[in-house]
CSV table of C-alpha atoms in Angstrom, one decimal:
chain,number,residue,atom,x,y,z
A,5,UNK,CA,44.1,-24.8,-7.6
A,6,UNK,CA,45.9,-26.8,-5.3
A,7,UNK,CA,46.2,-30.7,-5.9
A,8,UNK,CA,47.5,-33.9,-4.6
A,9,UNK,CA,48.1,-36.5,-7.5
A,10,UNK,CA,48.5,-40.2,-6.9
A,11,UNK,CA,49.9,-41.8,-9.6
A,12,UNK,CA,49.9,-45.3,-10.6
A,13,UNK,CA,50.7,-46.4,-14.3
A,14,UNK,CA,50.5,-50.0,-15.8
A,15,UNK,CA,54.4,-50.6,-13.7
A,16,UNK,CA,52.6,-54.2,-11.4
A,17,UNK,CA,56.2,-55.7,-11.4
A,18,UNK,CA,58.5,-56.0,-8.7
A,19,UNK,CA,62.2,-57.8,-7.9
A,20,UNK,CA,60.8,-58.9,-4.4
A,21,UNK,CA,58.7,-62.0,-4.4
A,22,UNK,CA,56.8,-61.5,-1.2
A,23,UNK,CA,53.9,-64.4,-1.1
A,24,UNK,CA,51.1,-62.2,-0.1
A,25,UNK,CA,52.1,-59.5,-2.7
A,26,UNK,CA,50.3,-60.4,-6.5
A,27,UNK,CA,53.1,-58.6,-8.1
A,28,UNK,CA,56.0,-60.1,-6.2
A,29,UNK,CA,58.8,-61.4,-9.1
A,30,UNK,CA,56.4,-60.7,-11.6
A,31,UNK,CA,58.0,-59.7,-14.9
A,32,UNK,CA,56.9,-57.0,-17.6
A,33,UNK,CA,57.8,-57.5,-21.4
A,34,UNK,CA,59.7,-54.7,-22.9
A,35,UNK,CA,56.4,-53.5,-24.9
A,36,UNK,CA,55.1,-53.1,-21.0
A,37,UNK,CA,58.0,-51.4,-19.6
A,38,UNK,CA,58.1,-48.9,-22.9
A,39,UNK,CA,54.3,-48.7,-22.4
A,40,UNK,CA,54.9,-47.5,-19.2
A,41,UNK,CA,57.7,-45.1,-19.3
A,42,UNK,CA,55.2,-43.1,-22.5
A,43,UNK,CA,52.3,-43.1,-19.9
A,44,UNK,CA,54.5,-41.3,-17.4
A,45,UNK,CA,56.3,-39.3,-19.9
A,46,UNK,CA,52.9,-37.8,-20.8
A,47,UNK,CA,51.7,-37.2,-17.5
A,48,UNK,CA,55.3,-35.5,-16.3
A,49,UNK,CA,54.4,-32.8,-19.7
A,50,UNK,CA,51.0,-32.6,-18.0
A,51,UNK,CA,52.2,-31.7,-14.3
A,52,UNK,CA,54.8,-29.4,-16.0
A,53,UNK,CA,51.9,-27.4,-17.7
A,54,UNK,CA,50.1,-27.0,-14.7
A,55,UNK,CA,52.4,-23.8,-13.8
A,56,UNK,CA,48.7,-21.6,-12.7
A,57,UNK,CA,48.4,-24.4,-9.9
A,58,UNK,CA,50.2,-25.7,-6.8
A,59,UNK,CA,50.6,-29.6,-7.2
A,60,UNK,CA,52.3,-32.6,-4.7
A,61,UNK,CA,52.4,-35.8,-7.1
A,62,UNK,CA,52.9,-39.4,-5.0
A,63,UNK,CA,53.9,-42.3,-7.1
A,64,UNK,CA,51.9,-45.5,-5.6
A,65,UNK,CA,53.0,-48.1,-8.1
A,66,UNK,CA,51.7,-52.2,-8.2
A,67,UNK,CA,55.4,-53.3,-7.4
A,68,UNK,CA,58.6,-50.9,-7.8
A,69,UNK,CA,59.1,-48.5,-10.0
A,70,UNK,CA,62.4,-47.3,-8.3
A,71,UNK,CA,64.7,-49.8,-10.1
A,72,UNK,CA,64.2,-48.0,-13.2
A,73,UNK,CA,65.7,-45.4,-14.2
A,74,UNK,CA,62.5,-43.2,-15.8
A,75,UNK,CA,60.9,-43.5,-12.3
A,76,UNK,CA,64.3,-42.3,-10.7
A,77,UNK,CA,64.9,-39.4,-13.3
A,78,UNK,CA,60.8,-38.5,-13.1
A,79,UNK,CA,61.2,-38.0,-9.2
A,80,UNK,CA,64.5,-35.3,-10.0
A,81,UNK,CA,62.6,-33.8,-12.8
A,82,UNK,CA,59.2,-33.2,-10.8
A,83,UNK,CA,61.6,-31.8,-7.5
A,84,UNK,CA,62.9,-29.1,-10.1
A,85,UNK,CA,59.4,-27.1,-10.8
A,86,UNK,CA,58.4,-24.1,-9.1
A,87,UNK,CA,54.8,-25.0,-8.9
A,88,UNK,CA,55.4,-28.5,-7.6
A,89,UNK,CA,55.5,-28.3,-3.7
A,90,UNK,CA,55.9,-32.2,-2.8
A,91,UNK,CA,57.3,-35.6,-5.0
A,92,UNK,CA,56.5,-38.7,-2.6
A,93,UNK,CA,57.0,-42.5,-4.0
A,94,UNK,CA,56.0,-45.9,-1.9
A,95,UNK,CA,59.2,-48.3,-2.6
A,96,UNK,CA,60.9,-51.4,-1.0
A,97,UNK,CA,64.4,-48.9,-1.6
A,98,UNK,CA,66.4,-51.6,-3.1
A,99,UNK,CA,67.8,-49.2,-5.5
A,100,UNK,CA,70.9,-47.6,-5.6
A,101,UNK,CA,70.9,-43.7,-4.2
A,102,UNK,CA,72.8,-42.3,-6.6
A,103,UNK,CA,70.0,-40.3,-8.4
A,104,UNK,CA,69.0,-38.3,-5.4
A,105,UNK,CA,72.0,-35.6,-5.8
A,106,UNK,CA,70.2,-34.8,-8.8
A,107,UNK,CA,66.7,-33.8,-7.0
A,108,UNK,CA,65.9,-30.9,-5.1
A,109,UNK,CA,65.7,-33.0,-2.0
A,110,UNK,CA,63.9,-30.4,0.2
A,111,UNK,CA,61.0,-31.5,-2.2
A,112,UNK,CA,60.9,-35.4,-2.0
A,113,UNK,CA,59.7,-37.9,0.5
A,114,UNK,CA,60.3,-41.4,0.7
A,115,UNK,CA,57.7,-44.1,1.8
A,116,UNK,CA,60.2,-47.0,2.3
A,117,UNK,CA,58.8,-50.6,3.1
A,118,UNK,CA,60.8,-52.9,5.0
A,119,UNK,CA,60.8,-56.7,3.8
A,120,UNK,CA,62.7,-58.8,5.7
A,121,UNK,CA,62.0,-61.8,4.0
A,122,UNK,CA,63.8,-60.4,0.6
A,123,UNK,CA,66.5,-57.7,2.3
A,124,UNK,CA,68.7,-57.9,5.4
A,125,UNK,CA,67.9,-55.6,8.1
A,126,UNK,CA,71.5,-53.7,8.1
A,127,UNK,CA,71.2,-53.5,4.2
A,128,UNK,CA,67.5,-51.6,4.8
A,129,UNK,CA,68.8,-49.4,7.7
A,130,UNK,CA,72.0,-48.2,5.6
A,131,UNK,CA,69.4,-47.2,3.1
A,132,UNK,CA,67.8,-45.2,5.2
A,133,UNK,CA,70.8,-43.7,6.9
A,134,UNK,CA,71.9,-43.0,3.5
A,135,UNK,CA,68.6,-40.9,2.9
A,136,UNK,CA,69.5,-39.2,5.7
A,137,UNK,CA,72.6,-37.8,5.0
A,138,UNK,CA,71.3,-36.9,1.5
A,139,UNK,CA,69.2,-34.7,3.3
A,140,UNK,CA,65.5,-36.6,2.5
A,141,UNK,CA,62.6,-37.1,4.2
A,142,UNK,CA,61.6,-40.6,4.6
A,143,UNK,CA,59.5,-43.2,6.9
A,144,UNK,CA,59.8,-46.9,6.8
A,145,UNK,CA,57.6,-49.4,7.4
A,146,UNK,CA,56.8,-53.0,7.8
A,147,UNK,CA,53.4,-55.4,7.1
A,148,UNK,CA,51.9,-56.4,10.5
A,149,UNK,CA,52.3,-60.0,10.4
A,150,UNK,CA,52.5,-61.2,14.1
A,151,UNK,CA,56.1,-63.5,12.8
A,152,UNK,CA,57.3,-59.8,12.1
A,153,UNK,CA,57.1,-58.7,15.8
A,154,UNK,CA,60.4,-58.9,16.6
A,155,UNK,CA,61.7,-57.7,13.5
A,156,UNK,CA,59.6,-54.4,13.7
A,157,UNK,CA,60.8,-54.1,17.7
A,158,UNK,CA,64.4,-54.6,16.2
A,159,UNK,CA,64.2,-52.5,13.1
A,160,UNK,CA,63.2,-49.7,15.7
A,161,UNK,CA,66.2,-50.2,17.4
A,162,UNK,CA,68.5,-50.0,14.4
A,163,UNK,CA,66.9,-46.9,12.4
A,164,UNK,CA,67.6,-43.0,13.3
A,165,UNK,CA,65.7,-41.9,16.3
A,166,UNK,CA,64.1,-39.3,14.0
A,167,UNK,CA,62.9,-41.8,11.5
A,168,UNK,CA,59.2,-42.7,11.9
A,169,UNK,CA,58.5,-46.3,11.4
A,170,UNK,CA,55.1,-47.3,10.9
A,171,UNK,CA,52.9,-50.8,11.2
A,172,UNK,CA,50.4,-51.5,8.5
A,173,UNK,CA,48.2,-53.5,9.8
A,174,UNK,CA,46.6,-57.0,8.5
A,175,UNK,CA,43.0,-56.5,8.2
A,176,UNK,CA,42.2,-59.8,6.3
A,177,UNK,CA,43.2,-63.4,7.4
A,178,UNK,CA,44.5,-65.4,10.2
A,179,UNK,CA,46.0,-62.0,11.7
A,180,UNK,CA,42.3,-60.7,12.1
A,181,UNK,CA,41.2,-59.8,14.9
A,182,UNK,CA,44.8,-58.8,16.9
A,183,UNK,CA,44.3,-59.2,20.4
A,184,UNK,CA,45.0,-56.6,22.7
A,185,UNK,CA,48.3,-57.9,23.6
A,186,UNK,CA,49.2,-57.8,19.5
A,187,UNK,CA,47.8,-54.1,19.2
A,188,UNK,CA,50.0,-53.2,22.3
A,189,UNK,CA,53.3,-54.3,21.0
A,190,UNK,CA,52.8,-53.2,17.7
A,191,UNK,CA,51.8,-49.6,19.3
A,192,UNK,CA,55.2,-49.4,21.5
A,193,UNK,CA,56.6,-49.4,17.4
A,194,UNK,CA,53.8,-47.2,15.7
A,195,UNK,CA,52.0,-45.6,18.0
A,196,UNK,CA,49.7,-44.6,15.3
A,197,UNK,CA,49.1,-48.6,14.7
A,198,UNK,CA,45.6,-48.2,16.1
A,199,UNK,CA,44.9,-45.8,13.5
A,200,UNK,CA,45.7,-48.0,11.3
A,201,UNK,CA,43.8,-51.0,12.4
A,202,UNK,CA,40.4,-49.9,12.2
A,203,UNK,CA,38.4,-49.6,9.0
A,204,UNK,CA,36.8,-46.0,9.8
A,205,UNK,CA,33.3,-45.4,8.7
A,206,UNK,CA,33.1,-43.7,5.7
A,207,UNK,CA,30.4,-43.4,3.8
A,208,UNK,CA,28.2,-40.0,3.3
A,209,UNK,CA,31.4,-39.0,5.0
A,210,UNK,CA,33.2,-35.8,3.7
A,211,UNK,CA,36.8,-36.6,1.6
A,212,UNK,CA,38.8,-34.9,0.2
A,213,UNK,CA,39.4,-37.3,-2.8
A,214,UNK,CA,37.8,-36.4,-5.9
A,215,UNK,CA,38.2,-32.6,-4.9
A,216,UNK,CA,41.5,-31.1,-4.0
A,217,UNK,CA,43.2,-35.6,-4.2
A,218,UNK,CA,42.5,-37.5,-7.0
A,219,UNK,CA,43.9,-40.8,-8.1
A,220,UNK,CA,45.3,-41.3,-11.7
A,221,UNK,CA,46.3,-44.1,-13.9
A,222,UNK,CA,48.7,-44.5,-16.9
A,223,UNK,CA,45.8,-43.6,-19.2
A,224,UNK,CA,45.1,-40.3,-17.4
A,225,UNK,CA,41.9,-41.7,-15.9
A,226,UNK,CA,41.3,-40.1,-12.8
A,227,UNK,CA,39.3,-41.3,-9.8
A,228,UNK,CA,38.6,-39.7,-6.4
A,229,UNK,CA,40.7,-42.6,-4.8
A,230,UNK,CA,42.7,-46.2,-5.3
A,231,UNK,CA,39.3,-47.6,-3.8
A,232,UNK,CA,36.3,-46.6,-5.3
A,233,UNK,CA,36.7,-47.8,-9.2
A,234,UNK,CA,34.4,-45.1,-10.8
A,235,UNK,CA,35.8,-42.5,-12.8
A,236,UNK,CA,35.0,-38.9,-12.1
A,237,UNK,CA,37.1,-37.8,-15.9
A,238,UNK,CA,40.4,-37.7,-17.8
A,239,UNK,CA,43.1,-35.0,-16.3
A,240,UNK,CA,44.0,-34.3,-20.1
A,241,UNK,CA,40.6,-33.8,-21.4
A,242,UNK,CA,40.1,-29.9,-21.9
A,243,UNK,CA,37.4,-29.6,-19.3
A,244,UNK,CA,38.7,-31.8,-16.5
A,245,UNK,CA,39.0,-29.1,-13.6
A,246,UNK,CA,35.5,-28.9,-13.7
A,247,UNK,CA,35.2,-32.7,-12.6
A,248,UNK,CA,36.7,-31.8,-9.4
A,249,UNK,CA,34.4,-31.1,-6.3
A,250,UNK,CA,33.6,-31.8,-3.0
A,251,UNK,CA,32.0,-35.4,-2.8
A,252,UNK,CA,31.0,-37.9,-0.1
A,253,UNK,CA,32.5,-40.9,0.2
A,254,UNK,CA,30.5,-44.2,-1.2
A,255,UNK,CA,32.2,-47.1,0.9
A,256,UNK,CA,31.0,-48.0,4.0
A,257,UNK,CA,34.4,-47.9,5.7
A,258,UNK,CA,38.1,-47.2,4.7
A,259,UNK,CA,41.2,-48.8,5.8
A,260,UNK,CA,44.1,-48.0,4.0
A,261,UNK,CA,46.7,-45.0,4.9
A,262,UNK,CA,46.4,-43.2,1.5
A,263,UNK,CA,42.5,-43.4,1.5
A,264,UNK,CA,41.5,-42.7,5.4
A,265,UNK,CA,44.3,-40.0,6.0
A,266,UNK,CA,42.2,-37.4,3.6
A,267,UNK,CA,38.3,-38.1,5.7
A,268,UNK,CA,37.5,-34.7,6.9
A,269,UNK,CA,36.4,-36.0,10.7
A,270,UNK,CA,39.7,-38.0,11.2
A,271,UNK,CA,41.7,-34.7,10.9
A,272,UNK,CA,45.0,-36.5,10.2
A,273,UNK,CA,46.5,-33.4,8.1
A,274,UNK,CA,46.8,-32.0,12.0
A,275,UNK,CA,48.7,-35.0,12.7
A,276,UNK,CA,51.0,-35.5,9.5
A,277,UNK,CA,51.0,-31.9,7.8
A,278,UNK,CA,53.8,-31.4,5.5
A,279,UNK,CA,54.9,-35.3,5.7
A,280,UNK,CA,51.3,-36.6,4.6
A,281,UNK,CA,52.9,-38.2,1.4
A,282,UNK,CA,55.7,-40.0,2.8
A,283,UNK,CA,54.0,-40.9,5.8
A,284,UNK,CA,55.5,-38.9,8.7
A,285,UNK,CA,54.0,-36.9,11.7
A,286,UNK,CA,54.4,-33.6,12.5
A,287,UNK,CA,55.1,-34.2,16.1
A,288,UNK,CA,57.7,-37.4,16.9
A,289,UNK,CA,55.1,-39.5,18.3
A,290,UNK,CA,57.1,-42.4,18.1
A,291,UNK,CA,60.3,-40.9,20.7
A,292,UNK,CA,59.6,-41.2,24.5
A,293,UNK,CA,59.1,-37.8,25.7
A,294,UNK,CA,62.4,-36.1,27.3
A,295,UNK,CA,63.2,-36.7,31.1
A,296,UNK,CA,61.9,-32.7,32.6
């Protein structure tokens, strides 16, 4: 079979401290952080005993996992089998770069979110221009708080023309509703921002979480998705592969990137392809077309 993981183990720490974040500067014990790291050591001896199937595994942690070092080494290992095709991780990419050499960086994407209350702007773009010459894949992106307006306009300045930077956009609170003039500017950054501001119906809806995308947590619990808490098995019981099958979806709406981009009707595969994980289009939607 073919099969997109999301993985997210008990990691809900992070060494930013971002007020609308619950994880921001929290702090794990040591029995946490070894908890952890056996939760993803077991499920890295379960992806690499997968060899019959072709697998993409995306790391989607509560806080950062790339400040330390079992994520980083987990990312090298995972770029190194045959049968895995993709190794994608969401991270604020505070880290040092200096595990990447060791992956097989045709294989790995980098989700990279941009905080500007916690990292300067030429620290964040260095990162990224780092990733570049290292040969990796990567988008960045920002939270769509209207005080980060001209932030995202001059991150989009700073970063590679050939780096896709994306707008996630606040669906709750005093940012809800944008008006048209907020939607607009936010578009001339991410012209994919209007995607991202709608919750799109969803329910009876064809998915393909829970069928060829399932969400898993340090326990091996799996779920068709981050967003609908009901479990459909356990990817190390004996019999889990026949839990997965087509399904409808059972929330009236989705509106987060990693749940919406896998509805049937949107078609967004057509629109990201290869760079679903790490969040970049096929096409660059974001460059102004060239002068004929």
């Amino acid at each position: 079979m073919t099969l997109t993981v999301l993985y997210r183990g008990p990691l809900s720490s992070c060494n930013y401290g971002c007020e609308y974040c619950p994880f921001g500067k929290w702090k794990h014990t040591e029995e946490e952080l070894a908890k952890d790291r056996a939760d993803l050591e077991r499920f890295l001896a379960w992806v690499e005993s997968r060899t019959q199937d072709t697998l993409a595994v995306f790391f989607t942690p509560w806080g950062e996992a790339l400040i330390w070092p079992w994520y980083q080494e987990s990312l090298a290992r995972l770029t190194h089998l045959p049968h895995v095709e993709r190794v994608a991780v969401q991270t604020n990419l505070s880290c040092k770069l200096d595990w990447v050499p060791r992956c097989r960086t045709e294989k790995l994407g980098i989700w990279a979110t941009y905080h500007p209350e916690w990292v300067k702007r030429r620290r964040f773009v260095a990162q990224c221009e780092k990733l570049s010459q290292l040969g990796v894949r990567h988008s960045a992106g920002m939270v769509g708080f209207l005080r980060f307006a001209e932030e995202a306009e001059a991150l989009r300045g700073e970063l590679p023309a050939d780096t896709y930077l994306w707008i996630n956009a606040v669906k709750d609170g005093k940012e809800a509703p944008y008006t048209p003039e907020d939607v607009a500017r936010f578009s001339r950054v991410d012209p994919l921002f209007p995607v991202n501001n709608t919750r799109h119906p969803s329910l009876g809806r064809a998915c393909r979480g829970g069928e060829s995308v399932i969400s898993v947590d340090g326990e091996g619990t799996a779920r068709r998705c981050h967003f609908i808490p009901e479990p459909i098995g356990n990817i190390y019981a004996p019999d889990f592969d026949a839990a997965l099958k087509p399904r409808l979806c059972s929330k009236q709406t989705c509106g987060c990137h990693i749940g919406y981009v896998y509805l049937e009707y949107l078609a967004l595969d057509r629109v990201f392809g290869s760079g679903i994980l790490e969040r970049i289009p096929t096409a660059p939607l974001w460059r102004a077309p060239a002068a004929p």
